[in-house]
Coordinates of C-alpha atoms in Angstrom, one line a residue:
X1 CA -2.9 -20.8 -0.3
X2 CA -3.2 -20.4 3.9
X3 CA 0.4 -21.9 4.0
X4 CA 1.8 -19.3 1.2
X5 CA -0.1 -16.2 3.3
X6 CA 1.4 -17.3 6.8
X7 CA 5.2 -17.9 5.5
X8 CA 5.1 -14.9 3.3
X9 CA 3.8 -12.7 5.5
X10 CA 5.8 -14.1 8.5
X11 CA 9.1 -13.5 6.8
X12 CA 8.5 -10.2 5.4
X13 CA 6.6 -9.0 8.6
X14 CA 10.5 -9.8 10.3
X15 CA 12.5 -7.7 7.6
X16 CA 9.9 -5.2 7.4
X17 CA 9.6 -4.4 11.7
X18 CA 13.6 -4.7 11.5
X19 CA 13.2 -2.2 8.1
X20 CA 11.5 0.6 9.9
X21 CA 13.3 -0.3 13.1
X22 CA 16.3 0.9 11.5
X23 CA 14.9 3.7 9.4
X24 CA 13.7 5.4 12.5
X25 CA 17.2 4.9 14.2
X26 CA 18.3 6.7 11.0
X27 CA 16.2 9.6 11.5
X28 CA 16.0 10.3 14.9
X29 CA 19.9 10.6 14.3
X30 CA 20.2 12.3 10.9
X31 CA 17.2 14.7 12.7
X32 CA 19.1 15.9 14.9
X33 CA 23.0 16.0 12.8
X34 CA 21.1 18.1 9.5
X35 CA 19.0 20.7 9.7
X36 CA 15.4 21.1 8.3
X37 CA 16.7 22.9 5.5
X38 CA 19.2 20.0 4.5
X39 CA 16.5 17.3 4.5
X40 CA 14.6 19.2 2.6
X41 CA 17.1 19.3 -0.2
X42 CA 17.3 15.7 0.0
X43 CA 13.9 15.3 -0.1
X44 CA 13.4 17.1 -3.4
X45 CA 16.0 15.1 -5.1
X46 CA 14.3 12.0 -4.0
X47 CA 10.6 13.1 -5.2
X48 CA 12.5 13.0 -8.6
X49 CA 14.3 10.0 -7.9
X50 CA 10.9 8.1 -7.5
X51 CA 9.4 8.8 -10.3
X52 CA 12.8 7.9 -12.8
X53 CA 12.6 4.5 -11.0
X54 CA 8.7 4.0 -11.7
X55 CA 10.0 4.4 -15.4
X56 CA 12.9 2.2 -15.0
X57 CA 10.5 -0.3 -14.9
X58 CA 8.8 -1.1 -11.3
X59 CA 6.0 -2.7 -13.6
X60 CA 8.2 -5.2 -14.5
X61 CA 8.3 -7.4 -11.0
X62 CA 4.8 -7.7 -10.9
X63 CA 4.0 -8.4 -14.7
X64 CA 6.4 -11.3 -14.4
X65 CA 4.7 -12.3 -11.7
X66 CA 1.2 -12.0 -13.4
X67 CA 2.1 -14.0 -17.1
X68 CA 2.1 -17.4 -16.8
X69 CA 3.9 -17.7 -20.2
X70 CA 7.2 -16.5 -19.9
X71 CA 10.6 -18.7 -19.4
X72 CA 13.8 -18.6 -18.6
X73 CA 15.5 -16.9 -21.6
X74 CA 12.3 -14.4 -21.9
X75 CA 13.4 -13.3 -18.6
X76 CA 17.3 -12.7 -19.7
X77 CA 15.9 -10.6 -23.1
X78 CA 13.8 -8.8 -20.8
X79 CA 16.6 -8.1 -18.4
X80 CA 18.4 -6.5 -21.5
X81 CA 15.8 -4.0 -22.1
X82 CA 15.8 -3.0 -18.6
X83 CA 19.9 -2.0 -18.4
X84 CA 19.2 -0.1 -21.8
X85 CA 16.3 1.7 -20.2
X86 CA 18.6 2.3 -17.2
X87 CA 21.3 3.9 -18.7
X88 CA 19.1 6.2 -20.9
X89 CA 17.6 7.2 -17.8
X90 CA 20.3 7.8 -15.6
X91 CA 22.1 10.2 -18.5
X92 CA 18.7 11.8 -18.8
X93 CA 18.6 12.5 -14.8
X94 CA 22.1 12.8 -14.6
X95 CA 22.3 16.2 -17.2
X96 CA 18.8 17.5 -16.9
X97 CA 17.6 16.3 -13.4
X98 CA 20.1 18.9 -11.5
X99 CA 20.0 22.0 -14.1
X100 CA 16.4 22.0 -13.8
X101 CA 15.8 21.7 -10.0
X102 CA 18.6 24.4 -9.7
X103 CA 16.8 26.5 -12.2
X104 CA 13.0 25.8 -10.3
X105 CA 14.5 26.4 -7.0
X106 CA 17.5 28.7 -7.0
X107 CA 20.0 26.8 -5.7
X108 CA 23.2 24.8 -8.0
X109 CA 23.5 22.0 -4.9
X110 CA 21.2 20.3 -7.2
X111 CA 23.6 19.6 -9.6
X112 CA 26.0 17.6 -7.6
X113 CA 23.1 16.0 -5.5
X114 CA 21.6 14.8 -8.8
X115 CA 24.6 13.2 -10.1
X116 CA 25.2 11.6 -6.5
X117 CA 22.4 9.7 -6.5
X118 CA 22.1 8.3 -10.2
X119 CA 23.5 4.9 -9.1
X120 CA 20.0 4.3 -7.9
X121 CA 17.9 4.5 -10.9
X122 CA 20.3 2.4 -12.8
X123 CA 20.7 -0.2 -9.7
X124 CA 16.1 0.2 -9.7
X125 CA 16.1 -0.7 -13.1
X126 CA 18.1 -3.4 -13.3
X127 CA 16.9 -5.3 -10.6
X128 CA 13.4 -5.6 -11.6
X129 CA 13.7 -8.6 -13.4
X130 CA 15.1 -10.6 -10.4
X131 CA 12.4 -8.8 -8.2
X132 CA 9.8 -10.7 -10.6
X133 CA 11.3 -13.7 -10.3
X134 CA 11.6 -13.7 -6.5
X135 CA 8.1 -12.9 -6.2
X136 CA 6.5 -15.5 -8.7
X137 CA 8.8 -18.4 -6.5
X138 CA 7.4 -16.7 -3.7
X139 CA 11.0 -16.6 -2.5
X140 CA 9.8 -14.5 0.6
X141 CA 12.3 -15.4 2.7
X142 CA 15.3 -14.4 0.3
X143 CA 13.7 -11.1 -0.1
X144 CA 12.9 -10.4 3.3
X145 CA 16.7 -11.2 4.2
X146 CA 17.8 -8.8 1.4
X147 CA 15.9 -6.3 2.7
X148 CA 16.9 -6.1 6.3
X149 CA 20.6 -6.6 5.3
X150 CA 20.3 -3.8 2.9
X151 CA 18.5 -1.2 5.3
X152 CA 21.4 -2.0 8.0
X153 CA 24.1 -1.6 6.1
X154 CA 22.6 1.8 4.6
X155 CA 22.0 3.1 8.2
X156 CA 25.9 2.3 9.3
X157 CA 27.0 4.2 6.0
X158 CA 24.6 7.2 6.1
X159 CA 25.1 7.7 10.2
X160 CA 28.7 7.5 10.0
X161 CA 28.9 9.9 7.1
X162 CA 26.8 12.5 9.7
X163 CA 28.8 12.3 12.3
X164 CA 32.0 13.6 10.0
X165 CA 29.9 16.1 8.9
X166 CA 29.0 15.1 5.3
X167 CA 26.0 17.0 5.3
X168 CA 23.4 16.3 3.5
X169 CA 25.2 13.3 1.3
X170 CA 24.9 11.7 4.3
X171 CA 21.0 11.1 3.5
X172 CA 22.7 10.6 -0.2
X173 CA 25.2 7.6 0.7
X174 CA 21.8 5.9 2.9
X175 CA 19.4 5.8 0.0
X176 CA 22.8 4.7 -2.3
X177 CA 24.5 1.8 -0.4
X178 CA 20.9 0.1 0.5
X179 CA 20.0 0.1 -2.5
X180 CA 23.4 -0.9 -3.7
X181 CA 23.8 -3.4 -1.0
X182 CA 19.9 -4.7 -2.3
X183 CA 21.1 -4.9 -5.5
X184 CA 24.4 -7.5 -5.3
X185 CA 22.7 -9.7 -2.7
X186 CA 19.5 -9.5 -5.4
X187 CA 21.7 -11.1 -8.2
X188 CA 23.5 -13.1 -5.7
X189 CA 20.4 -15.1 -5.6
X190 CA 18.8 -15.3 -8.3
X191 CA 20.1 -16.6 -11.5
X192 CA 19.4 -15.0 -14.7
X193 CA 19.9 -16.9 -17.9
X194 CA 21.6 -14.1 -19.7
X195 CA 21.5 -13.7 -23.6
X196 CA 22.3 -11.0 -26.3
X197 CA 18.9 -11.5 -27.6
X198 CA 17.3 -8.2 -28.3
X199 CA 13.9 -10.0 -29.6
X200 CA 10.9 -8.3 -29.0
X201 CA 8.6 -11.1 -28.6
X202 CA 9.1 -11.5 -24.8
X203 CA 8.5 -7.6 -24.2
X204 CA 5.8 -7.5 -26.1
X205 CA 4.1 -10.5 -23.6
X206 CA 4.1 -8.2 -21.1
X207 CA 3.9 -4.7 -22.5
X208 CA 0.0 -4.5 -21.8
X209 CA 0.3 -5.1 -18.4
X210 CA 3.6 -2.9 -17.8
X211 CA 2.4 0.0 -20.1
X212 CA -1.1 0.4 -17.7
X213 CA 0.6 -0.6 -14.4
X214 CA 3.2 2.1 -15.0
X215 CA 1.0 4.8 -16.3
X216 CA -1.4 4.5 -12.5
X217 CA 2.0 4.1 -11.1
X218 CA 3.3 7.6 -12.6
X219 CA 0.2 8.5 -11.7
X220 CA -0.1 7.6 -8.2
X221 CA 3.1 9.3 -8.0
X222 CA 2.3 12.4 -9.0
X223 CA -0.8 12.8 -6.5
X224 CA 1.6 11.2 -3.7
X225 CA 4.4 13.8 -4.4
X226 CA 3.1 17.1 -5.8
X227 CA 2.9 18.5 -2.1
X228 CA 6.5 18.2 -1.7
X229 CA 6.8 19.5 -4.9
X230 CA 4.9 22.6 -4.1
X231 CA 6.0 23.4 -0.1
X232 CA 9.5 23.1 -1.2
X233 CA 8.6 26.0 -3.9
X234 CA 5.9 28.0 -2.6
X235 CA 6.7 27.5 1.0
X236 CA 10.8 27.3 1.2
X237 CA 13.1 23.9 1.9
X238 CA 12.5 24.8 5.3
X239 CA 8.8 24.4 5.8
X240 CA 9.3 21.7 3.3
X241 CA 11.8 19.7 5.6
X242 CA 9.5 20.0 8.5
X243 CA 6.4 18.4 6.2
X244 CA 8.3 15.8 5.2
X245 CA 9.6 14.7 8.4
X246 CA 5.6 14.6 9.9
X247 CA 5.0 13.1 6.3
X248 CA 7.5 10.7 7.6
X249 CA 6.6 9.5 10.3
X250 CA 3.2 8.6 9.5
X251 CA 4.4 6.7 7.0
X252 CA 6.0 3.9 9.3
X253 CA 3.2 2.8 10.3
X254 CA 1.8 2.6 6.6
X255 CA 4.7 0.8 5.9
X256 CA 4.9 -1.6 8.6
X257 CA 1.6 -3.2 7.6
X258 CA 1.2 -2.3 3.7
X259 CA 4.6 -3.5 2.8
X260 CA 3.8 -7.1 4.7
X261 CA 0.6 -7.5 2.8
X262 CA 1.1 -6.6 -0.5
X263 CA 4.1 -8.1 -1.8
X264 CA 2.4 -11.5 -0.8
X265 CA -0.9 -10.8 -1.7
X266 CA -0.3 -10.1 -5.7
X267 CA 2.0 -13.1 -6.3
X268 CA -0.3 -15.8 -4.8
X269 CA -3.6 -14.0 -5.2
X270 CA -2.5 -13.8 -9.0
X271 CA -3.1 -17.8 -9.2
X272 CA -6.6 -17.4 -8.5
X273 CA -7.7 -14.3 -11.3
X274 CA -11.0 -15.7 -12.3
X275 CA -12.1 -16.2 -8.4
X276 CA -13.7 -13.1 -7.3
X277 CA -15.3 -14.2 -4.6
X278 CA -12.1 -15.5 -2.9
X279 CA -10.3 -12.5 -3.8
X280 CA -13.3 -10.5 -2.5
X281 CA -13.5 -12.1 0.9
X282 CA -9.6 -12.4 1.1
X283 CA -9.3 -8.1 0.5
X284 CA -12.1 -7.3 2.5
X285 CA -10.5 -9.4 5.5
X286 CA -7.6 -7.8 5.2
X287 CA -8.8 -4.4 5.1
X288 CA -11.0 -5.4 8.7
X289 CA -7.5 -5.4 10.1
X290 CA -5.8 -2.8 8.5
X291 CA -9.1 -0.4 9.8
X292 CA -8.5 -2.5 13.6
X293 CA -5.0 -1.8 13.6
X294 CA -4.4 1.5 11.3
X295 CA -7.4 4.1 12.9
X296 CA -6.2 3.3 16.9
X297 CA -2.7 4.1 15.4
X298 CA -3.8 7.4 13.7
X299 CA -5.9 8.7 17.0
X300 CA -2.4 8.0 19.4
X301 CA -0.4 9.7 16.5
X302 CA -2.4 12.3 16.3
X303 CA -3.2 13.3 19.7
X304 CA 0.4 12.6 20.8
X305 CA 2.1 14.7 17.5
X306 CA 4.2 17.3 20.3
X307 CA 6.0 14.5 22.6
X308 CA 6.3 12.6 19.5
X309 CA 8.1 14.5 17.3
X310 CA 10.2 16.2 20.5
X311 CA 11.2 12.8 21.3
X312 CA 12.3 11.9 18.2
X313 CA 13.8 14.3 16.4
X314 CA 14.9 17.0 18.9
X315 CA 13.0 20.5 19.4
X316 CA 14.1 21.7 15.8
X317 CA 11.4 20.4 14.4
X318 CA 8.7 22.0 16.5
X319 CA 6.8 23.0 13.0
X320 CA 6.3 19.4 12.1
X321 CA 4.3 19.0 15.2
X322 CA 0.3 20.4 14.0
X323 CA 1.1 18.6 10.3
X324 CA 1.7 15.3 12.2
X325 CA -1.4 15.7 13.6
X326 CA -3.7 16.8 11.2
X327 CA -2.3 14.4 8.5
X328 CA -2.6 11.4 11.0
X329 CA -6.3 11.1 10.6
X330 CA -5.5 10.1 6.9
X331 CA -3.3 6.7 7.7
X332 CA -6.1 4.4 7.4
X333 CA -7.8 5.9 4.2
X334 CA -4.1 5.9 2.8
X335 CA -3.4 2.2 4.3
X336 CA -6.7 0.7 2.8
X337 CA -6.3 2.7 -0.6
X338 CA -3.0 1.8 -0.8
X339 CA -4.0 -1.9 -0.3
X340 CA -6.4 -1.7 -3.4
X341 CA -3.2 -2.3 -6.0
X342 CA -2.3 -5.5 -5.0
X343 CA -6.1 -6.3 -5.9
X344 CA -6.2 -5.1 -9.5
X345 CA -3.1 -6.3 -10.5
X346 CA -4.1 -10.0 -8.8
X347 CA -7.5 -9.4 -11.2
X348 CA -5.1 -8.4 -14.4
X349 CA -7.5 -5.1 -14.7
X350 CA -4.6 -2.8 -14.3
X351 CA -6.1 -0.7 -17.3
X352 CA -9.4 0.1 -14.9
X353 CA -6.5 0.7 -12.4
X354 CA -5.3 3.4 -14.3
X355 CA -8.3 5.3 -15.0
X356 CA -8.9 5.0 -10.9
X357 CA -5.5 6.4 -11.0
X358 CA -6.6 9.5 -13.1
X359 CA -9.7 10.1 -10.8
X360 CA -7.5 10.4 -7.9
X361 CA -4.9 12.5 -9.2
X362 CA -8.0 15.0 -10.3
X363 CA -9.2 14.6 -6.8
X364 CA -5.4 14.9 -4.5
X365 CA -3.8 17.9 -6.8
X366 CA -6.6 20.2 -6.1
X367 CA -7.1 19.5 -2.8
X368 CA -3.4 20.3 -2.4
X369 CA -3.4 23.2 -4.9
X370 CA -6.1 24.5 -2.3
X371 CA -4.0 23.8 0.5
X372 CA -0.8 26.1 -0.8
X373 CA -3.1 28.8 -1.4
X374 CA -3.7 28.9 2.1
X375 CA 0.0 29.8 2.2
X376 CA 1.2 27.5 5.3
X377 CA 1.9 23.8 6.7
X378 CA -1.6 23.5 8.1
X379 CA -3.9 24.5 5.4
X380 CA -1.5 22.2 3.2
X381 CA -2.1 19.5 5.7
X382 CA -5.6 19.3 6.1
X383 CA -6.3 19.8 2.4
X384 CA -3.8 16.7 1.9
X385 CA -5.7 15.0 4.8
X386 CA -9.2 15.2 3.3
X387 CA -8.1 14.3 0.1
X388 CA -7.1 11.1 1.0
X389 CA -10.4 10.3 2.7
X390 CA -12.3 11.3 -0.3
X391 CA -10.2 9.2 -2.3
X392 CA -10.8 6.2 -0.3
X393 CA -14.2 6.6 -1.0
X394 CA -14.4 7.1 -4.7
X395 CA -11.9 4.3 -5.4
X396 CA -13.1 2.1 -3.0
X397 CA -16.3 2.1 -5.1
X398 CA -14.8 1.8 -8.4
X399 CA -12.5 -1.2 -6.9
X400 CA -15.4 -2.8 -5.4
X401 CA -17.8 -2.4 -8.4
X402 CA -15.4 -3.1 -11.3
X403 CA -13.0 -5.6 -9.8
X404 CA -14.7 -7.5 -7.2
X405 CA -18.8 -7.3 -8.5
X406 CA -19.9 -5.5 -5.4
X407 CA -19.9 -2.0 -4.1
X408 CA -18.5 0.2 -1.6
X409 CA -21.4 -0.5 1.4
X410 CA -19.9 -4.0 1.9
X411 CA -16.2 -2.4 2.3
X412 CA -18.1 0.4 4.6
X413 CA -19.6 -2.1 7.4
X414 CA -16.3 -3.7 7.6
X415 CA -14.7 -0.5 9.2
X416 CA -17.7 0.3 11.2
X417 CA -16.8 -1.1 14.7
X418 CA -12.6 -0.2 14.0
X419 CA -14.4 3.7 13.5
X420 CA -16.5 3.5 16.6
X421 CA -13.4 2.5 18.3
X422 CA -11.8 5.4 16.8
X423 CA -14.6 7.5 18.3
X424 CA -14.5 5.8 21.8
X425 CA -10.4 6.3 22.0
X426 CA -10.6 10.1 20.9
X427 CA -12.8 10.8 23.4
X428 CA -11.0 9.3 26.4
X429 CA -7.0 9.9 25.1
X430 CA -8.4 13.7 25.1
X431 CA -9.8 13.6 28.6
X432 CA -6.7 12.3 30.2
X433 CA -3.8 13.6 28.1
X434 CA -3.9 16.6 30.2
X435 CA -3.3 14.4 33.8
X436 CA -1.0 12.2 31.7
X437 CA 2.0 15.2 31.1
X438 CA 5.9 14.7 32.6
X439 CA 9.1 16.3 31.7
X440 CA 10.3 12.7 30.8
X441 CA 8.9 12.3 27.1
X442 CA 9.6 9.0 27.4
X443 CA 7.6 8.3 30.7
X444 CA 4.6 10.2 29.0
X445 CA 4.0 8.5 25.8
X446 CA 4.6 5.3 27.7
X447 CA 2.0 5.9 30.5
X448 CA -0.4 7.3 27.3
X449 CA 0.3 4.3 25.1
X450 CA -0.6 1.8 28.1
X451 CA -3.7 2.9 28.5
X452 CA -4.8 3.8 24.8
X453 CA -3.7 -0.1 24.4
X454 CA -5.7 -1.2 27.2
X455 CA -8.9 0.5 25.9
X456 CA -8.2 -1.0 22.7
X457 CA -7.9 -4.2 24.0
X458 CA -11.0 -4.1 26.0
X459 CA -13.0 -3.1 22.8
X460 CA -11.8 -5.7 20.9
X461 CA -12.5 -8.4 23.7
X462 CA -16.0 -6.9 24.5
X463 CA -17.1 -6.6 20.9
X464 CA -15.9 -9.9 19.7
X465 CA -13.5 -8.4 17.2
X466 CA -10.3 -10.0 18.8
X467 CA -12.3 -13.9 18.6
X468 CA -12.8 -13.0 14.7
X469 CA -9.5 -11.6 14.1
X470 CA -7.5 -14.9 15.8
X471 CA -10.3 -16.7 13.7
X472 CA -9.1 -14.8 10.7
X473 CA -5.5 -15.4 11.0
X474 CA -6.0 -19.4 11.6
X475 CA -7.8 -19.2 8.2

């Protein structure tokens, strides 16, 4: 199992660094070619986007991955379902998706920007299969390359589309040829023993597991969403554009770690289901790191948000500067929640999953309900904020209780010393921020990041933490 974890998380750490290397190229030039307004557009479109492709079947991959049962001409019956489902859903996006945002938000771009972007869901759905397949070989490699050819190609497309003033299907044509690009090199490696074999029996092996997964999926969708949903209504496309770009930007660093861990942890943890205590030790190991790594990240973030963002994206988006900062305190709650699917899936509880799923929805939608009563960005953004830490907490406890036979205090004491170090950092990046302050962005987030890295490092070698943590990874 150590030799699966190092090569799968050494060849989708590559793709993913190169992923997000990219995507930030992307937006710090798309930031500064469209306008907040645009990106908001775009950024309602793809709200809905997501959640057609969690019904195209994004259960699929990892219930392939969980059923030990299935074969070769299972896989090509199943595949059929999945370009039925597709095409269903893409008429059903295609005719109703744009009428009704036009309707909800005034505006018949909609329309055109719906229809734009249906390729996706059909390309989402029928990939799943193949993504299953990939991740049960634990072909990390294969998909890791995908990946980073995908994202590149997207970027050369969507930037080149800007600069000839395409607008916002310049966003459009990014999203479209990586996934597009992701989808070709997808079935150019793996092969799919197709059939016109409509027989239930295969579909049925995995409908359980698919029919939960999906429903915390949709559901974890809907809590991870609805404040887009709402600041583009209540609050304009404008305000809207400006969230999501702090939104954003938090989210690389999410991504970065999250989307190395957990595509390898569910297909090998899966061999071990009955193991609790290695699947215990293994989760709460990795969530030591994630709190090391994810709550120095969220203090620079957030205590850097202005030269950030100017840096970035360009003095347009001075309104995204306070949401940056106040909805950086919530990356490591959202990182180590986050990190708590891979674990039920690996466990086959995803039904338990789904009722966590239901808790936190209850818990996010009226925090952010709260939030746009306040009637701007910040109250939005530190109602958003809190409710991720309070849903750490509650699902933390169910996870730890129902899935792994313990309870939320042993999770706790691994993120005490990362929280002290959190304490420790504020208090010194505040102190000197003021002394650390040039006209060349650049030169001041350097100088800032040397030395919040430097007290970092002396933390870790003084505590211990960095012995464990090379320790750790040898294991």
């Amino acid at each position: 199992m150590k030799n699966e974890f190092k090569t799968g998380i050494f060849f989708t750490a590559i793709a993913q660094y190169s992923t997000v290397i990219v995507q930030l190229i992307i937006n710090m030039i798309l930031s500064r070619l469209l306008t907040p307004e645009e990106i908001g557009m775009v950024t309602i479109v793809q709200v809905i986007i997501f959640f057609f492709q969690l019904l195209a079947g994004s259960a699929i991959g990892p219930a392939i991955i969980q059923n030990k049962n299935l074969n070769e001409k299972d896989y090509g019956i199943i595949f059929n379902y999945s370009v039925i489902f597709g095409i269903f859903l893409v008429l059903a996006f295609g005719f109703g998706g744009g009428i009704i945002l036009s309707a909800i938000y005034s505006n018949p771009i909609y329309i055109p920007l719906c229809w734009a972007m249906t390729p996706i869901i059909m390309m989402s759905s029928m990939v799943q299969v193949p993504n299953g397949i990939l991740g049960k070989e634990k072909r990390f490699k294969e998909i890791s390359i995908r990946l980073l050819l995908s994202g590149i190609l997207g970027a050369i497309f969507g930037i080149t589309a800007a600069f000839l003033h395409a607008g916002v299907y310049a966003m459009v044509l990014v999203y479209v040829v990586t996934d597009l690009t992701s989808f070709l090199l997808t079935f150019k490696i793996v092969k799919i023993d197709y059939t016109r074999s409509l027989n239930f029996k295969p579909v049925r092996e995995i409908l359980p597991f698919v029919k939960h997964q999906t429903g915390f999926s949709v559901i974890n969708y809907f809590y991870r969403n609805l404040d887009n949903l709402l600041v583009g209504k209540f609050l304009g496309t404008t305000l809207l554009g400006n969230y999501s770009k702090s939104y954003q930007l938090l989210s690389f660093p999410i991504t970065i770690f999250l989307n190395v861990i957990n595509p390898v942890m569910q297909p090998i943890l899966a061999e071990h289901e009955k193991n609790v205590v290695l699947i215990r030790d293994t989760y709460l190991k990795v969530c030591r790191l994630l709190a090391i790594v994810a709550i120095p990240v969220s203090i620079f973030f957030s205590l850097n948000a202005g030269p950030i963002i100017y840096l970035l994206f360009g003095k347009q988006w001075s309104m995204a500067i306070l949401p940056l900062s106040i909805l950086s305190l919530s990356i490591c709650p959202q990182m180590l929640s986050q990190s708590m699917s891979a674990i039920w899936q690996s466990r086959n509880l995803t039904k338990i999953q789904s009722v966590s799923g239901f808790i936190s929805l209850g818990i996010i939608s009226l925090c952010i309900f709260i939030g746009i009563l306040g009637g701007n960005l910040t109250s939005v953004s530190i109602a958003v904020s809190g409710a991720y830490f309070l849903n750490f907490i509650v699902s933390g406890s169910l996870l730890m209780r129902r899935a792994l036979d313990s309870n939320f205090f042993q999770l706790f004491k691994v993120i005490i010393k990362p929280l002290f170090l959190g304490i420790i950092l504020s208090v010194i990046v505040i102190l000197t921020n003021p002394y650390i302050s040039f006209s060349n962005l650049f030169i001041t987030l350097l100088l800032r990041g040397i030395i919040w890295l430097i007290i970092v490092a002396l933390f870790l070698v003084v505590t211990g933490e960095l012995k464990k943590i090379k320790e750790m990874v040898k294991k």
